[in-house]
Amino acid sequence: MLAPMMRLTCWTAGLLAAVASWVALESSADACGALPSGLQGTLPESGATYPANAALLFRGYDISLEGVSVTVDGEPARLVAVPDVSFWNALAARIEPTPGKGQGIVIEGDFCAPEPSCGVTRIELTAGDPDTTAPPAPEALSFNVYQYAPHAPNNCESPSSISWWITAVGEGAGAGESPVIYKVEAFRDDTFTEPVFSFNELVEASPVEMTIRGIRDTLSGTDGPEAMCFRIQATDAAGNAARGAVHACKPCNYRADPEGALPIEASDLGEPEWTSADRYPGGTCVPGVGAGSGGDGGGGGGGDSGDGEGDGGGGDDGGSLDDDTIVRGCSCRAAGSDGAAGGGALGGAALALLACAALVGRRKR
């Protein structure tokens, strides 16, 4: 039995309850009706060996763990919710008491209980060594912004007139390791003291691409391209958190439709085909813009102007960033090897990957 009980419902392009009410996350389907209820998959899959202390991820729509039980070597155990590593279409739960290495785990039940029924699913796992190693911090972060005429939604979407496409570069989980999860946070400005929303994203491949849609009127009078600063930190399903984070306050590309433009169609809400005219001053696509670095707790040493190294960015202590950081480093930075704040140049390969991801979106308009 799950303690406490968790239930997941369809949010397709709808409001994410955990974030500000105006933010909508894009999903892989275009309408709620296209998403069938039920369990779509698990991480790990049945038959796998999995770190004994890591949360299990159950992916699907309108699912519940209320009718699901777990045993360890035949003895009853509990599934305990781990909301810190849950994400929009997945429930996370760990097994208590923690299994010992080599013990057999059986999870069985109806993931649609109490109704409608999806039928019984059985998942068999073997407990592996506990995972006590933190994942690598994200390496780089960039985003693009498009402001368009208000989009009139259907009954399964939220209205929107601005979109952010966020790209993060980093490493996923290796063999025998817990799944890596990025915590994405948005703040009003570069002081990182006024949070707007946050959500989790599973790192299945690099780069990780995310889409956020909002309403222009809710930007508190701030210009769209610099309305929010983003920060991404890495953790894993075993609760190990990386030291260090990446942050970005200026976009790589920015486009705004002129006043009086016709409302955009739902089918055209994909990322535009960016051109050189869309490059934003001080953003990651501007030649000579360096990569700032910052840790999880305060500012760090800076580099000389134009050498590709930026000043350290503020971390969890909410420290502000100076003007030089905002111009040269805040759009993209590489985390230091030890996660501490300090200067550091973003490797050419990672920067090239960001540029490619920024120019070639998953959907082109």
Coordinates of C-alpha atoms in Angstrom, one line a residue:
M1 CA 0.0 0.0 0.0
L2 CA 1.2 3.5 -0.8
A3 CA 1.7 5.8 2.2
P4 CA 0.6 8.4 1.6
M5 CA -1.6 7.7 -1.4
M6 CA -0.7 9.5 -4.7
R7 CA -2.8 9.9 -7.8
L8 CA -1.8 11.3 -11.1
T9 CA -4.3 12.8 -13.6
C10 CA -4.1 14.1 -17.2
W11 CA -2.4 17.5 -17.4
T12 CA -1.8 17.6 -21.1
A13 CA -0.8 21.2 -22.0
G14 CA -2.7 22.1 -18.9
L15 CA -1.8 23.8 -15.7
L16 CA 0.9 22.1 -13.5
A17 CA -0.5 22.4 -10.0
A18 CA 3.0 22.7 -8.4
V19 CA 3.9 25.8 -10.4
A20 CA 2.4 29.2 -10.9
S21 CA -1.1 28.9 -12.2
W22 CA -0.3 30.5 -15.6
V23 CA 2.4 28.1 -16.6
A24 CA 1.5 25.2 -18.9
L25 CA 3.9 22.4 -19.8
E26 CA 3.9 20.9 -23.3
S27 CA 3.4 17.1 -23.4
S28 CA 3.9 14.6 -26.1
A29 CA 0.2 14.6 -27.1
D30 CA -1.9 17.5 -28.3
A31 CA -5.1 16.9 -26.5
C32 CA -6.1 15.2 -23.2
G33 CA -8.4 12.9 -25.1
A34 CA -5.4 11.4 -26.9
L35 CA -3.9 10.1 -23.7
P36 CA -5.2 6.7 -22.6
S37 CA -5.5 6.1 -18.8
G38 CA -3.3 3.5 -17.3
L39 CA 0.3 2.6 -16.6
Q40 CA 2.5 3.3 -19.6
G41 CA 5.8 2.1 -18.2
T42 CA 8.1 1.8 -15.2
L43 CA 11.7 2.7 -14.4
P44 CA 13.2 0.2 -14.0
E45 CA 11.5 -2.3 -16.2
S46 CA 10.4 -5.7 -14.8
G47 CA 13.4 -8.1 -14.5
A48 CA 16.0 -5.4 -13.8
T49 CA 18.4 -5.0 -10.9
Y50 CA 18.0 -1.6 -9.4
P51 CA 19.6 0.4 -6.6
A52 CA 17.9 -0.7 -3.4
N53 CA 17.5 2.8 -2.0
A54 CA 16.3 4.5 -5.2
A55 CA 12.7 5.5 -5.8
L56 CA 10.8 3.6 -8.5
L57 CA 9.1 5.6 -11.3
F58 CA 5.7 4.7 -12.5
R59 CA 4.7 6.5 -15.7
G60 CA 1.2 6.9 -17.0
Y61 CA -2.0 8.9 -17.0
D62 CA -4.7 8.9 -14.4
I63 CA -2.8 6.3 -12.4
S64 CA -2.8 5.5 -8.7
L65 CA -0.7 3.3 -6.4
E66 CA -3.7 2.8 -4.0
G67 CA -4.4 -0.7 -5.3
V68 CA -0.7 -1.7 -5.6
S69 CA 1.2 -3.8 -3.1
V70 CA 4.9 -4.7 -2.8
T71 CA 6.8 -7.6 -1.2
V72 CA 10.5 -8.2 -0.5
D73 CA 11.5 -11.9 -0.5
G74 CA 7.8 -12.6 0.0
E75 CA 7.5 -10.3 3.1
P76 CA 5.1 -7.3 2.9
A77 CA 6.7 -3.9 2.5
R78 CA 5.4 -0.4 1.7
L79 CA 5.6 2.0 -1.2
V80 CA 6.3 5.5 0.2
A81 CA 5.7 8.5 -2.0
V82 CA 8.8 10.6 -3.0
P83 CA 7.3 13.8 -4.4
D84 CA 10.7 15.5 -4.7
V85 CA 11.6 13.3 -7.7
S86 CA 8.1 12.9 -9.2
F87 CA 7.4 14.6 -12.5
W88 CA 4.4 15.5 -14.6
N89 CA 3.5 12.0 -15.9
A90 CA 5.2 9.8 -13.3
L91 CA 4.7 8.8 -9.7
A92 CA 7.8 8.1 -7.6
A93 CA 7.8 5.8 -4.6
R94 CA 10.6 4.1 -2.6
I95 CA 10.3 0.7 -0.8
E96 CA 10.3 0.6 3.0
P97 CA 12.0 -1.0 4.7
T98 CA 14.9 -0.7 2.2
P99 CA 15.6 -4.1 0.6
G100 CA 19.0 -5.7 1.0
K101 CA 21.2 -6.4 -1.9
G102 CA 20.1 -9.5 -3.9
Q103 CA 16.6 -9.6 -2.4
G104 CA 13.6 -10.2 -4.7
I105 CA 11.0 -7.5 -5.1
V106 CA 7.5 -8.0 -6.4
I107 CA 5.2 -5.1 -7.1
E108 CA 1.7 -6.1 -8.1
G109 CA -1.8 -4.6 -8.5
D110 CA -4.1 -2.5 -10.5
F111 CA -2.6 0.9 -11.3
C112 CA -6.1 2.4 -12.1
A113 CA -7.7 1.4 -8.8
P114 CA -10.3 2.0 -7.6
E115 CA -11.9 2.6 -11.0
P116 CA -11.8 2.2 -13.9
S117 CA -9.7 -1.0 -13.8
C118 CA -6.6 -1.4 -15.9
G119 CA -6.1 -5.0 -14.9
V120 CA -3.3 -6.4 -12.7
T121 CA 0.3 -5.6 -13.5
R122 CA 3.2 -7.6 -12.0
I123 CA 6.7 -6.2 -11.8
E124 CA 9.7 -8.3 -10.6
L125 CA 13.0 -6.7 -9.6
T126 CA 16.2 -7.5 -7.8
A127 CA 17.7 -5.1 -5.2
G128 CA 21.1 -3.9 -6.1
D129 CA 23.8 -2.0 -4.3
P130 CA 22.5 1.3 -2.8
D131 CA 23.3 4.3 -4.8
T132 CA 25.1 6.9 -2.6
T133 CA 26.9 8.9 -5.4
A134 CA 25.6 12.2 -6.5
P135 CA 25.0 12.7 -10.3
P136 CA 27.1 15.2 -12.3
A137 CA 25.8 18.7 -12.2
P138 CA 24.3 20.0 -15.5
E139 CA 27.0 21.3 -17.8
A140 CA 25.2 24.1 -19.7
L141 CA 21.8 25.8 -20.1
S142 CA 20.3 27.9 -22.8
F143 CA 16.8 29.0 -23.8
N144 CA 14.8 30.7 -26.6
V145 CA 11.7 32.9 -26.3
Y146 CA 8.8 33.6 -28.7
Q147 CA 6.1 36.2 -27.9
Y148 CA 3.1 35.8 -30.2
A149 CA -0.6 36.9 -30.5
P150 CA -2.7 35.3 -27.8
H151 CA -3.5 31.7 -28.7
A152 CA -7.1 30.7 -28.3
P153 CA -7.0 27.3 -26.7
N154 CA -9.3 24.3 -27.0
N155 CA -11.0 22.8 -23.9
C156 CA -7.9 20.9 -23.0
E157 CA -5.3 23.6 -23.2
S158 CA -4.4 26.8 -21.3
P159 CA -4.3 30.1 -23.1
S160 CA -0.8 31.3 -24.0
S161 CA 1.0 34.2 -25.7
I162 CA 4.7 33.5 -24.8
S163 CA 6.8 30.3 -25.0
W164 CA 10.2 29.4 -23.6
W165 CA 12.2 26.5 -25.1
I166 CA 14.8 25.4 -22.6
T167 CA 17.8 23.2 -23.4
A168 CA 20.1 21.7 -20.8
V169 CA 23.2 19.7 -21.5
G170 CA 24.4 17.1 -19.0
E171 CA 24.9 13.4 -18.2
G172 CA 22.1 10.9 -17.5
A173 CA 22.4 7.8 -15.3
G174 CA 25.0 5.1 -16.0
A175 CA 24.6 1.4 -15.6
G176 CA 23.6 0.5 -12.1
E177 CA 22.9 4.1 -11.2
S178 CA 19.6 5.8 -10.2
P179 CA 17.8 7.8 -12.8
V180 CA 18.9 11.5 -13.0
I181 CA 16.3 14.2 -12.6
Y182 CA 16.7 17.9 -13.2
K183 CA 14.9 20.4 -11.0
V184 CA 14.0 23.4 -13.2
E185 CA 13.3 26.6 -11.3
A186 CA 12.3 30.0 -12.7
F187 CA 12.9 33.3 -10.8
R188 CA 11.9 36.9 -11.5
D189 CA 15.4 38.2 -11.8
D190 CA 19.1 37.5 -11.4
T191 CA 19.0 37.7 -7.6
F192 CA 17.3 34.3 -7.7
T193 CA 15.3 35.3 -4.6
E194 CA 11.8 35.5 -6.0
P195 CA 10.7 32.1 -7.3
V196 CA 8.0 31.9 -10.0
F197 CA 7.6 28.1 -10.4
S198 CA 9.6 24.9 -10.5
F199 CA 9.2 21.4 -12.0
N200 CA 11.2 18.2 -12.4
E201 CA 12.4 16.6 -15.7
L202 CA 13.8 13.1 -16.2
V203 CA 17.1 13.0 -17.9
E204 CA 16.8 10.3 -20.5
A205 CA 19.2 11.7 -23.1
S206 CA 21.2 14.9 -23.7
P207 CA 20.4 17.5 -24.5
V208 CA 17.2 17.7 -22.4
E209 CA 14.6 19.9 -24.1
M210 CA 11.6 21.4 -22.3
T211 CA 8.8 23.8 -23.3
I212 CA 6.9 26.2 -21.1
R213 CA 4.0 28.4 -22.1
G214 CA 2.7 31.4 -20.3
I215 CA 0.5 34.5 -20.6
R216 CA 2.2 37.8 -21.4
D217 CA 0.0 39.8 -19.0
T218 CA 1.4 37.9 -16.1
L219 CA 5.0 38.9 -16.6
S220 CA 4.7 41.8 -14.1
G221 CA 5.6 44.4 -16.7
T222 CA 9.0 42.8 -17.5
D223 CA 10.1 42.4 -21.1
G224 CA 9.5 38.9 -22.4
P225 CA 13.2 38.0 -23.2
E226 CA 14.3 38.8 -19.6
A227 CA 11.1 38.1 -17.8
M228 CA 12.6 35.1 -16.0
C229 CA 15.9 33.6 -15.0
F230 CA 16.2 29.8 -15.0
R231 CA 18.2 27.6 -12.8
I232 CA 18.7 23.8 -13.1
Q233 CA 20.0 21.5 -10.5
A234 CA 20.5 17.7 -10.7
T235 CA 19.4 15.0 -8.3
D236 CA 18.7 11.3 -8.6
A237 CA 16.0 8.9 -7.6
A238 CA 18.0 7.8 -4.6
G239 CA 18.0 11.4 -3.2
N240 CA 21.6 12.2 -4.1
A241 CA 21.9 15.9 -5.1
A242 CA 24.7 17.3 -7.3
R243 CA 26.7 20.2 -6.0
G244 CA 26.4 23.1 -8.4
A245 CA 23.8 24.4 -10.8
V246 CA 23.5 26.1 -14.2
H247 CA 21.5 29.3 -14.7
A248 CA 20.5 31.5 -17.6
C249 CA 18.9 35.0 -17.6
K250 CA 19.2 36.0 -21.3
P251 CA 17.9 34.0 -24.2
C252 CA 19.9 32.7 -27.2
N253 CA 17.1 33.7 -29.6
Y254 CA 14.1 36.0 -29.1
R255 CA 11.2 36.8 -31.5
A256 CA 8.1 38.9 -31.0
D257 CA 5.1 39.1 -33.4
P258 CA 4.0 42.7 -34.1
E259 CA 1.0 44.2 -32.4
G260 CA -2.2 43.3 -34.2
A261 CA -0.9 40.0 -35.5
L262 CA -3.4 37.3 -36.0
P263 CA -3.8 34.7 -33.2
I264 CA -1.6 31.7 -33.7
E265 CA -3.1 28.3 -34.4
A266 CA -2.5 25.4 -32.1
S267 CA -0.7 23.5 -34.8
D268 CA 1.8 26.3 -35.1
L269 CA 2.8 26.5 -31.5
G270 CA 6.1 24.6 -32.1
E271 CA 9.5 26.3 -31.9
P272 CA 10.1 28.7 -34.8
E273 CA 12.9 28.3 -37.3
W274 CA 15.3 30.8 -35.8
T275 CA 17.4 33.2 -37.9
S276 CA 20.3 35.5 -37.3
A277 CA 17.8 38.3 -36.8
D278 CA 16.5 36.5 -33.7
R279 CA 19.8 36.5 -31.8
Y280 CA 19.5 38.3 -28.5
P281 CA 22.2 40.7 -27.3
G282 CA 24.3 39.1 -24.6
G283 CA 22.8 35.7 -25.2
T284 CA 24.6 32.4 -25.8
C285 CA 24.5 32.7 -29.6
V286 CA 26.5 35.9 -29.7
P287 CA 30.2 35.4 -30.6
G288 CA 32.5 36.0 -27.7
V289 CA 30.0 35.5 -25.0
G290 CA 31.6 33.4 -22.3
A291 CA 30.2 30.9 -19.9
G292 CA 29.7 32.0 -16.4
S293 CA 30.0 29.5 -13.5
G294 CA 28.4 29.3 -10.1
G295 CA 27.9 26.8 -7.4
D296 CA 25.1 25.9 -5.1
G297 CA 26.0 28.5 -2.5
G298 CA 27.1 31.9 -3.6
G299 CA 29.3 33.8 -6.0
G300 CA 32.7 32.9 -7.2
G301 CA 35.8 34.3 -8.9
G302 CA 35.6 35.9 -12.2
G303 CA 37.6 35.8 -15.4
D304 CA 39.0 38.5 -17.6
S305 CA 36.7 40.1 -20.0
G306 CA 36.5 38.3 -23.4
D307 CA 38.4 35.3 -22.3
G308 CA 35.4 33.0 -22.3
E309 CA 35.2 32.8 -18.6
G310 CA 32.4 34.4 -16.6
D311 CA 31.9 35.4 -13.0
G312 CA 30.4 33.0 -10.5
G313 CA 26.7 33.0 -10.2
G314 CA 24.6 33.1 -7.1
G315 CA 23.3 29.8 -5.8
D316 CA 20.9 28.6 -3.2
D317 CA 21.9 31.4 -0.8
G318 CA 20.1 33.9 -3.1
G319 CA 23.2 36.0 -3.7
S320 CA 22.9 38.5 -6.6
L321 CA 24.9 38.5 -9.8
D322 CA 26.9 41.5 -10.9
D323 CA 26.3 43.2 -14.2
D324 CA 29.3 41.6 -15.9
T325 CA 27.9 38.2 -15.0
I326 CA 24.5 39.1 -16.5
V327 CA 26.0 40.2 -19.8
R328 CA 28.7 37.6 -20.3
G329 CA 27.9 34.6 -18.1
C330 CA 24.3 34.4 -17.2
S331 CA 22.9 33.0 -20.4
C332 CA 25.0 29.8 -20.2
R333 CA 27.6 28.4 -17.9
A334 CA 29.5 25.3 -17.1
A335 CA 29.4 23.9 -13.6
G336 CA 32.8 23.6 -11.8
S337 CA 34.2 20.2 -11.4
D338 CA 33.6 20.3 -7.7
G339 CA 30.3 22.2 -7.8
A340 CA 31.8 25.3 -6.1
A341 CA 31.4 28.7 -7.4
G342 CA 34.2 30.0 -9.6
G343 CA 35.3 30.9 -13.1
G344 CA 35.2 28.2 -15.8
A345 CA 35.0 28.1 -19.6
L346 CA 32.3 26.0 -21.3
G347 CA 33.9 23.3 -23.4
G348 CA 33.6 23.8 -27.2
A349 CA 31.7 20.5 -27.6
A350 CA 29.0 21.5 -25.0
L351 CA 28.7 25.0 -26.5
A352 CA 28.4 23.6 -30.0
L353 CA 25.7 21.2 -28.8
L354 CA 23.8 24.1 -27.2
A355 CA 24.0 26.1 -30.4
C356 CA 22.7 23.2 -32.4
A357 CA 19.9 22.5 -30.0
A358 CA 18.9 26.1 -30.0
L359 CA 18.7 26.2 -33.8
V360 CA 17.1 22.9 -34.4
G361 CA 14.0 22.4 -32.3
R362 CA 11.9 19.4 -31.9
R363 CA 9.1 21.1 -33.8
K364 CA 9.6 23.8 -36.4
R365 CA 7.2 26.4 -37.5

